[in-house]
Coordinates of N, CA, C and O in Angstrom, one line a residue:
M4 N 26.2 -44.5 -20.2 CA 25.5 -43.9 -19.1 C 25.8 -42.5 -18.7 O 24.9 -41.7 -18.3
T5 N 27.1 -42.2 -19.0 CA 27.5 -40.8 -18.5 C 26.9 -39.9 -19.6 O 26.6 -38.8 -19.3
A6 N 26.6 -40.3 -20.8 CA 25.8 -39.4 -21.7 C 24.3 -39.1 -21.1 O 23.7 -38.1 -21.6
E7 N 23.7 -40.1 -20.4 CA 22.5 -39.9 -19.8 C 22.4 -38.9 -18.7 O 21.3 -38.2 -18.5
L8 N 23.5 -38.8 -18.1 CA 23.4 -37.9 -16.8 C 23.1 -36.5 -17.2 O 22.2 -35.8 -16.4
P9 N 23.7 -35.9 -18.1 CA 23.4 -34.5 -18.4 C 22.0 -34.4 -19.0 O 21.3 -33.3 -18.6
L10 N 21.5 -35.3 -19.6 CA 20.1 -35.3 -20.1 C 19.2 -35.2 -18.9 O 18.1 -34.6 -18.8
K11 N 19.5 -36.2 -18.1 CA 18.6 -36.3 -16.7 C 18.5 -35.0 -16.0 O 17.6 -34.5 -15.5
Y12 N 19.9 -34.4 -15.9 CA 19.9 -33.2 -15.2 C 19.3 -32.0 -15.8 O 18.6 -31.2 -15.2
S13 N 19.4 -32.0 -17.2 CA 18.7 -30.9 -17.9 C 17.2 -31.1 -17.9 O 16.5 -30.2 -17.8
C14 N 16.6 -32.3 -17.9 CA 15.2 -32.5 -17.8 C 14.7 -32.1 -16.2 O 13.8 -31.4 -16.2
L15 N 15.6 -32.5 -15.3 CA 15.2 -32.0 -13.9 C 15.3 -30.6 -13.8 O 14.4 -29.9 -13.2
S16 N 16.4 -29.8 -14.5 CA 16.5 -28.5 -14.4 C 15.2 -27.8 -15.1 O 14.7 -26.8 -14.8
L17 N 14.8 -28.5 -16.2 CA 13.6 -27.9 -17.0 C 12.3 -28.0 -16.2 O 11.6 -27.1 -16.0
L18 N 12.2 -29.0 -15.4 CA 11.1 -29.3 -14.6 C 11.0 -28.2 -13.4 O 10.0 -27.7 -13.0
L19 N 12.2 -28.1 -12.9 CA 12.4 -27.0 -11.7 C 12.0 -25.7 -12.2 O 11.3 -24.9 -11.6
L20 N 12.5 -25.4 -13.4 CA 12.1 -24.1 -14.0 C 10.7 -23.9 -14.3 O 10.3 -22.9 -13.9
K21 N 10.1 -24.9 -14.9 CA 8.8 -24.9 -15.0 C 8.0 -24.7 -13.7 O 7.0 -24.0 -13.6
A22 N 8.2 -25.5 -12.6 CA 7.7 -25.4 -11.4 C 7.9 -23.9 -10.8 O 7.0 -23.5 -10.3
T23 N 9.1 -23.4 -11.1 CA 9.4 -22.1 -10.4 C 8.4 -21.0 -11.2 O 7.9 -20.1 -10.6
I24 N 8.3 -21.1 -12.4 CA 7.6 -20.2 -13.3 C 6.0 -20.3 -12.9 O 5.5 -19.4 -12.7
Y25 N 5.7 -21.5 -12.7 CA 4.2 -21.8 -12.3 C 4.1 -21.1 -11.0 O 2.9 -20.6 -10.7
A26 N 4.9 -21.4 -10.0 CA 4.8 -21.0 -8.7 C 4.8 -19.5 -8.6 O 3.8 -18.8 -7.9
M27 N 5.6 -18.8 -9.4 CA 5.4 -17.3 -9.6 C 4.1 -16.8 -10.1 O 3.6 -15.9 -9.6
Q28 N 3.7 -17.4 -11.1 CA 2.4 -17.2 -11.8 C 1.2 -17.4 -10.6 O 0.5 -16.5 -10.5
G29 N 1.4 -18.3 -9.8 CA 0.4 -18.6 -8.7 C 0.6 -17.6 -7.6 O -0.4 -17.0 -7.1
F30 N 1.8 -17.1 -7.4 CA 2.2 -16.2 -6.3 C 1.3 -14.8 -6.7 O 0.7 -14.3 -5.9
F31 N 1.6 -14.2 -8.0 CA 1.0 -13.1 -8.3 C -0.5 -13.2 -8.4 O -1.2 -12.3 -8.1
R32 N -1.0 -14.4 -8.8 CA -2.4 -14.5 -8.9 C -3.0 -14.5 -7.5 O -4.0 -13.9 -7.3
H33 N -2.4 -15.1 -6.5 CA -2.9 -15.1 -5.2 C -2.8 -13.7 -4.5 O -3.7 -13.3 -3.8
Y34 N -1.7 -13.0 -4.9 CA -1.5 -11.8 -4.3 C -2.7 -10.8 -4.8 O -3.3 -10.0 -4.1
L35 N -2.9 -10.9 -6.1 CA -3.8 -10.0 -6.8 C -5.3 -10.4 -6.2 O -6.2 -9.4 -6.2
S36 N -5.5 -11.6 -6.0 CA -6.9 -12.0 -5.5 C -7.1 -11.4 -4.1 O -8.2 -11.4 -3.7
L37 N -6.1 -11.2 -3.4 CA -6.2 -10.7 -2.0 C -6.3 -9.3 -2.0 O -7.0 -8.5 -1.2
Y38 N -5.5 -8.6 -3.0 CA -5.4 -7.1 -3.1 C -6.9 -6.5 -3.1 O -7.2 -5.5 -2.4
R39 N -7.6 -6.8 -4.1 CA -8.9 -6.3 -4.4 C -9.8 -6.3 -3.1 O -10.4 -5.2 -2.8
P40 N -10.0 -7.5 -2.5 CA -10.8 -7.5 -1.4 C -10.4 -6.7 -0.3 O -11.1 -6.1 0.5
V41 N -9.0 -6.5 -0.1 CA -8.5 -5.7 1.1 C -9.0 -4.2 0.7 O -9.5 -3.6 1.7
I42 N -8.7 -3.8 -0.5 CA -9.1 -2.4 -0.8 C -10.6 -2.1 -0.7 O -11.1 -1.0 -0.2
Q43 N -11.4 -3.1 -1.1 CA -12.9 -2.9 -1.0 C -13.2 -2.8 0.5 O -14.0 -2.2 0.8
A44 N -12.6 -3.7 1.5 CA -12.8 -3.7 2.8 C -12.5 -2.2 3.4 O -13.2 -1.7 4.2
L45 N -11.4 -1.9 3.1 CA -11.0 -0.6 3.4 C -11.8 0.6 3.0 O -12.2 1.5 3.8
N46 N -12.3 0.6 1.7 CA -13.1 1.6 1.2 C -14.6 1.5 1.9 O -15.1 2.6 2.3
Q47 N -15.1 0.3 2.2 CA -16.3 0.2 2.8 C -16.1 0.9 4.4 O -17.0 1.6 4.8
L48 N -15.0 0.5 5.0 CA -14.7 1.1 6.3 C -14.6 2.6 6.3 O -15.2 3.2 7.3
L49 N -14.0 3.1 5.3 CA -13.6 4.5 5.2 C -14.9 5.4 4.7 O -14.9 6.6 4.9
H50 N -15.8 4.7 4.1 CA -17.0 5.4 3.5 C -17.8 6.2 4.3 O -18.2 7.4 3.9
S51 N -17.9 6.0 5.6 CA -18.7 6.8 6.4 C -18.1 8.2 6.9 O -18.7 9.0 7.3
Y52 N -16.8 8.1 6.5 CA -16.1 9.4 6.7 C -15.8 10.2 5.3 O -15.0 11.1 5.3
D53 N -16.5 9.8 4.4 CA -16.4 10.3 3.0 C -15.0 10.2 2.5 O -14.4 10.9 1.7
L54 N -14.3 9.0 2.9 CA -13.0 8.6 2.5 C -13.0 7.4 1.6 O -13.9 6.7 1.7
S55 N -11.8 7.2 1.0 CA -11.4 6.1 0.2 C -10.1 5.7 0.5 O -9.3 6.5 1.2
H56 N -9.7 4.6 0.1 CA -8.3 4.0 0.2 C -7.3 5.3 -0.3 O -6.2 5.5 0.3
S57 N -7.6 5.7 -1.5 CA -6.8 6.7 -1.9 C -6.6 8.0 -1.2 O -5.5 8.6 -1.1
L58 N -7.7 8.5 -0.5 CA -7.6 9.6 0.2 C -6.9 9.4 1.4 O -6.2 10.1 2.0
W59 N -7.2 8.1 2.0 CA -6.5 7.6 3.2 C -5.0 7.7 3.2 O -4.3 7.9 4.0
Q60 N -4.5 7.2 1.9 CA -3.0 7.4 1.8 C -2.5 8.5 2.0 O -1.3 8.7 2.7
V61 N -3.0 9.7 1.6 CA -2.6 11.0 1.8 C -2.6 11.3 3.3 O -1.7 11.8 4.0
M62 N -3.8 11.1 4.0 CA -3.9 11.2 5.4 C -2.7 10.5 6.2 O -2.3 11.1 7.1
F63 N -2.6 9.2 5.7 CA -1.6 8.5 6.5 C -0.3 9.1 6.3 O 0.5 9.2 7.4
Y64 N 0.1 9.5 5.1 CA 1.4 10.1 4.9 C 1.5 11.4 5.7 O 2.7 11.5 6.4
L65 N 0.5 12.2 5.7 CA 0.6 13.3 6.5 C 0.5 13.3 7.9 O 1.3 13.8 8.8
H66 N 0.0 12.1 8.6 CA 0.1 11.7 9.8 C 1.5 11.4 10.3 O 2.1 11.8 11.4
E67 N 2.1 10.5 9.3 CA 3.5 10.1 9.6 C 4.5 11.3 9.6 O 5.5 11.1 10.2
H68 N 4.3 12.1 8.7 CA 5.3 13.2 8.4 C 4.9 14.6 9.0 O 5.6 15.6 8.7
E69 N 3.8 14.7 9.5 CA 3.3 16.1 10.0 C 2.9 17.0 9.0 O 1.9 17.6 8.9
Q70 N 3.8 17.3 8.0 CA 3.6 18.1 6.8 C 4.4 17.7 5.6 O 5.3 17.1 5.9
A71 N 3.9 18.0 4.5 CA 4.6 17.5 3.2 C 4.1 18.4 2.1 O 3.0 19.0 2.2
S72 N 4.8 18.2 1.1 CA 4.3 18.8 -0.3 C 3.7 17.7 -1.1 O 3.8 16.7 -1.0
L73 N 3.0 18.2 -2.1 CA 2.4 17.4 -3.1 C 3.5 16.4 -3.8 O 3.3 15.3 -3.8
V74 N 4.6 17.1 -4.1 CA 5.7 16.4 -4.8 C 6.1 15.3 -3.9 O 6.5 14.0 -4.2
E75 N 6.4 15.4 -2.5 CA 6.9 14.4 -1.6 C 5.8 13.2 -1.5 O 6.2 12.1 -1.6
I76 N 4.5 13.6 -1.4 CA 3.6 12.5 -1.4 C 3.5 11.7 -2.6 O 3.5 10.5 -2.8
S77 N 3.5 12.6 -3.7 CA 3.5 12.0 -5.1 C 4.7 10.9 -5.2 O 4.5 9.7 -5.7
A78 N 5.9 11.4 -5.0 CA 7.0 10.5 -5.0 C 7.0 9.3 -4.3 O 7.3 8.2 -4.5
Y79 N 6.4 9.4 -3.0 CA 6.3 8.4 -2.0 C 5.5 7.1 -2.5 O 5.9 6.0 -2.4
Y80 N 4.2 7.6 -3.0 CA 3.4 6.5 -3.6 C 3.6 6.2 -5.1 O 2.9 5.3 -5.6
G81 N 4.5 6.9 -5.7 CA 4.8 6.7 -7.2 C 3.5 7.1 -8.0 O 3.1 6.3 -8.9
I82 N 2.8 8.1 -7.6 CA 1.6 8.6 -8.2 C 1.8 9.9 -8.9 O 2.4 10.7 -8.2
E83 N 1.2 10.1 -10.0 CA 1.4 11.4 -10.7 C 0.9 12.5 -9.8 O -0.1 12.3 -9.1
K84 N 1.6 13.6 -9.9 CA 1.2 14.8 -9.1 C -0.4 15.3 -9.2 O -1.0 15.6 -8.3
P85 N -0.8 15.1 -10.5 CA -2.3 15.5 -10.6 C -3.3 14.8 -9.7 O -4.2 15.2 -9.2
G86 N -2.9 13.5 -9.7 CA -3.7 12.4 -8.8 C -3.7 12.8 -7.4 O -4.7 12.9 -6.8
I87 N -2.6 13.2 -6.9 CA -2.4 13.7 -5.6 C -3.2 15.1 -5.3 O -3.8 15.2 -4.3
T88 N -3.0 16.0 -6.4 CA -3.7 17.1 -6.2 C -5.3 17.0 -6.0 O -5.8 17.8 -5.3
R89 N -5.9 16.1 -6.7 CA -7.3 15.9 -6.7 C -7.6 15.4 -5.2 O -8.6 15.8 -4.6
R90 N -6.8 14.6 -4.8 CA -7.0 13.9 -3.4 C -6.9 15.0 -2.3 O -7.7 15.1 -1.4
V91 N -5.9 15.8 -2.6 CA -5.7 16.9 -1.6 C -6.8 17.9 -1.7 O -7.3 18.4 -0.5
Q92 N -7.3 18.2 -2.8 CA -8.4 19.1 -2.9 C -9.6 18.5 -2.2 O -10.3 19.3 -1.3
R93 N -9.9 17.3 -2.4 CA -11.1 16.7 -1.8 C -10.9 16.7 -0.1 O -11.9 16.9 0.4
L94 N -9.6 16.3 0.3 CA -9.6 16.4 1.7 C -9.7 17.8 2.3 O -9.9 18.0 3.4
E95 N -9.2 18.9 1.5 CA -9.4 20.2 1.9 C -10.9 20.5 2.0 O -11.5 21.1 3.0
E96 N -11.7 20.0 1.0 CA -13.2 20.2 1.1 C -13.8 19.6 2.3 O -14.7 20.1 2.9
L97 N -13.3 18.5 2.8 CA -13.8 17.7 3.8 C -13.3 18.4 5.2 O -13.8 18.1 6.2
G98 N -12.3 19.4 5.1 CA -11.8 20.0 6.3 C -10.9 19.1 6.9 O -10.4 19.4 8.1
Y99 N -10.3 18.1 6.3 CA -9.3 17.2 6.9 C -7.9 17.7 6.8 O -7.1 17.1 7.5
L100 N -7.7 18.6 5.8 CA -6.2 19.0 5.7 C -6.2 20.4 5.3 O -7.3 21.1 4.8
T101 N -5.2 21.0 5.6 CA -4.9 22.6 5.2 C -3.7 22.6 4.4 O -2.7 21.8 4.6
S102 N -3.6 23.7 3.7 CA -2.4 23.9 2.8 C -1.9 25.4 3.1 O -2.7 26.2 3.3
A103 N -0.7 25.5 3.1 CA 0.0 27.0 3.4 C 1.0 27.0 2.3 O 1.7 26.1 2.0
P104 N 1.5 28.3 2.0 CA 2.8 28.4 1.1 C 3.8 27.6 1.7 O 4.2 27.8 3.1
G105 N 4.7 27.0 1.0 CA 5.8 26.4 1.5 C 7.1 27.1 1.3 O 7.1 28.3 1.1
N106 N 8.1 26.6 1.6 CA 9.6 27.3 1.4 C 9.6 27.7 0.0 O 10.2 28.8 -0.3
D107 N 9.4 27.0 -1.0 CA 9.3 27.4 -2.3 C 7.9 27.8 -2.6 O 7.0 27.1 -2.5
R108 N 7.8 29.0 -3.4 CA 6.5 29.6 -3.5 C 5.6 28.7 -4.4 O 4.3 28.8 -4.5
R109 N 6.3 27.8 -5.2 CA 5.5 27.0 -6.2 C 4.9 25.8 -5.4 O 4.2 25.1 -5.9
E110 N 5.3 25.5 -4.2 CA 4.9 24.4 -3.4 C 4.1 24.7 -2.4 O 4.2 25.9 -1.7
K111 N 3.1 23.9 -2.0 CA 2.3 24.1 -0.9 C 2.7 23.1 0.3 O 3.1 22.0 0.0
S112 N 2.6 23.5 1.5 CA 3.0 22.6 2.7 C 1.6 22.2 3.1 O 0.8 23.0 3.5
L113 N 1.4 20.9 3.2 CA 0.2 20.2 3.6 C 0.3 19.7 5.0 O 1.3 19.2 5.5
A114 N -0.9 19.7 5.7 CA -0.9 19.1 7.1 C -2.3 18.7 7.4 O -3.3 19.4 6.9
L115 N -2.5 17.8 8.3 CA -3.8 17.4 8.8 C -4.3 18.6 9.8 O -3.6 19.1 10.4
T116 N -5.6 18.9 9.5 CA -6.3 19.8 10.6 C -6.5 19.0 11.8 O -6.2 17.8 11.9
A117 N -7.1 19.6 12.9 CA -7.4 18.9 14.2 C -8.6 18.0 13.9 O -8.5 16.8 14.4
E118 N -9.4 18.3 13.0 CA -10.4 17.4 12.5 C -9.9 16.3 11.8 O -10.2 15.1 11.9
G119 N -8.9 16.5 11.0 CA -8.3 15.5 10.2 C -7.5 14.6 11.0 O -7.7 13.2 10.9
Q120 N -7.0 15.0 12.1 CA -6.3 14.2 13.1 C -7.2 13.3 13.9 O -6.9 12.1 14.1
R121 N -8.4 13.9 14.3 CA -9.4 13.0 14.9 C -9.9 11.9 14.1 O -10.0 10.8 14.5
I122 N -10.2 12.3 12.8 CA -10.7 11.4 11.8 C -9.7 10.1 11.7 O -9.9 9.0 11.5
Y123 N -8.4 10.7 11.5 CA -7.3 9.8 11.3 C -7.3 8.7 12.4 O -7.2 7.4 12.1
T124 N -7.3 9.1 13.6 CA -7.3 8.3 14.8 C -8.5 7.3 14.8 O -8.3 6.1 15.0
E125 N -9.7 7.8 14.5 CA -10.7 6.9 14.4 C -10.7 5.9 13.4 O -10.8 4.6 13.7
C126 N -10.2 6.3 12.3 CA -10.1 5.3 11.2 C -9.0 4.3 11.4 O -9.0 3.1 11.2
R127 N -7.9 4.8 11.9 CA -6.8 4.0 12.3 C -7.2 2.9 13.3 O -6.8 1.7 13.2
E128 N -7.9 3.1 14.2 CA -8.5 2.2 15.1 C -9.3 1.1 14.4 O -9.0 -0.1 14.6
Q129 N -10.1 1.5 13.4 CA -10.9 0.5 12.7 C -10.1 -0.3 11.7 O -10.4 -1.4 11.5
I130 N -9.1 0.4 11.1 CA -8.3 -0.3 10.2 C -7.4 -1.4 11.0 O -7.2 -2.5 10.5
T131 N -7.0 -0.9 12.0 CA -6.2 -2.0 13.0 C -7.1 -3.2 13.5 O -6.6 -4.4 13.4
A132 N -8.2 -3.1 13.7 CA -9.1 -4.0 13.9 C -9.4 -5.0 12.7 O -9.4 -6.1 12.8
L133 N -9.5 -4.2 11.6 CA -9.6 -5.1 10.2 C -8.3 -5.9 10.0 O -8.4 -7.1 9.8
E134 N -7.3 -5.3 10.3 CA -5.8 -6.0 10.2 C -5.9 -7.2 11.1 O -5.4 -8.2 10.7
R135 N -6.3 -7.0 12.4 CA -6.4 -8.0 13.4 C -7.2 -9.3 12.9 O -6.9 -10.4 13.1
R136 N -8.4 -8.9 12.4 CA -9.3 -10.0 11.9 C -8.8 -10.7 10.8 O -8.8 -12.0 10.7
A137 N -8.1 -9.9 9.7 CA -7.5 -10.7 8.5 C -6.3 -11.4 8.9 O -6.0 -12.4 8.2
T138 N -5.6 -11.2 9.9 CA -4.3 -12.0 10.3 C -4.5 -12.8 11.5 O -3.7 -13.5 11.8
A139 N -5.8 -13.0 11.8 CA -5.9 -13.8 13.0 C -5.7 -15.3 12.7 O -5.8 -15.8 11.5
G140 N -4.9 -16.1 13.6 CA -4.6 -17.4 13.4 C -3.3 -17.5 12.6 O -2.7 -18.6 12.3
I141 N -2.7 -16.4 12.2 CA -1.4 -16.6 11.6 C -0.1 -16.1 12.6 O -0.3 -15.0 13.2
A142 N 0.8 -16.9 12.6 CA 1.9 -16.6 13.7 C 2.6 -15.4 13.3 O 2.7 -15.0 12.0
T143 N 3.0 -14.7 14.3 CA 3.6 -13.4 14.3 C 5.0 -13.5 13.3 O 5.2 -12.6 12.4
E144 N 5.6 -14.7 13.5 CA 6.9 -15.0 12.6 C 6.4 -15.0 11.1 O 7.2 -14.6 10.3
Q145 N 5.3 -15.6 10.9 CA 4.9 -15.7 9.4 C 4.5 -14.4 8.8 O 4.7 -13.9 7.6
L146 N 3.9 -13.6 9.6 CA 3.5 -12.1 9.2 C 4.8 -11.3 9.0 O 4.8 -10.7 8.1
E147 N 5.7 -11.4 9.9 CA 7.0 -10.7 9.8 C 7.7 -11.1 8.5 O 8.2 -10.2 7.8
Q148 N 7.7 -12.4 8.2 CA 8.3 -12.9 7.0 C 7.5 -12.5 5.8 O 8.3 -12.1 4.8
T149 N 6.2 -12.4 5.8 CA 5.6 -11.8 4.7 C 5.9 -10.5 4.3 O 6.0 -10.0 3.3
V150 N 6.0 -9.7 5.4 CA 6.4 -8.2 5.3 C 7.7 -8.1 4.6 O 8.0 -7.4 3.6
T151 N 8.8 -9.1 5.1 CA 10.1 -8.9 4.5 C 10.1 -9.4 3.1 O 10.7 -8.7 2.2
V152 N 9.2 -10.4 2.7 CA 9.2 -10.8 1.3 C 8.5 -9.6 0.5 O 9.0 -9.4 -0.6
F153 N 7.6 -9.0 1.0 CA 6.8 -8.0 0.3 C 7.8 -6.7 0.1 O 7.9 -6.2 -1.0
Q154 N 8.7 -6.4 1.0 CA 9.7 -5.4 1.0 C 10.7 -5.9 -0.2 O 11.2 -5.1 -0.9
Q155 N 11.1 -7.1 -0.3 CA 12.1 -7.6 -1.2 C 11.4 -7.5 -2.6 O 12.0 -7.1 -3.5
L156 N 10.1 -7.9 -2.6 CA 9.6 -7.8 -4.1 C 9.5 -6.4 -4.5 O 9.8 -6.2 -5.7
L157 N 9.1 -5.5 -3.7 CA 9.1 -4.0 -4.0 C 10.4 -3.7 -4.3 O 10.5 -2.8 -5.5
G158 N 11.5 -3.9 -3.7 CA 12.8 -3.6 -4.1 C 13.3 -4.1 -5.4 O 14.0 -3.5 -6.2
N159 N 12.9 -5.4 -5.8 CA 13.2 -6.0 -7.0 C 12.4 -5.3 -8.1 O 13.1 -5.2 -9.2
I160 N 11.3 -5.0 -7.9 CA 10.4 -4.3 -8.8 C 10.8 -2.8 -9.2 O 11.0 -2.5 -10.5
K161 N 11.4 -2.3 -8.2 CA 11.9 -0.7 -8.5 C 13.2 -0.9 -8.9 O 13.8 -0.3 -9.6

């Protein structure tokens, strides 16, 4: 009988391992099934301002930091500098941000214009309303726990 105990435990361990692997595959599958609709909803909301989620990211960062360089924004989002450069150029064309020489002559200092601030505020209100609709009926504690889990996942991946 003692010879069977390790076998039972190893079978149980194997089942738990399989269940854990399945749950993680399910977790990422569910996360990814939510990610795309969220981005689509944001893009639809931002479309009337000639914005997209990727342009909004730059505006959001500049709103939070008042001014920044391409390198800072690129590092924050983990996006190659040319991708941020294209976004910045488009936002400048729209009149939503301005650039000026930075401390280092090779860098530009970016900031939202008054129009960019106005558009940011309008969009932020609509995005907040979207967030409220999406999280309706979910307890605050659950939402806080979800944010904590996402932060842990990000830390584990980095």
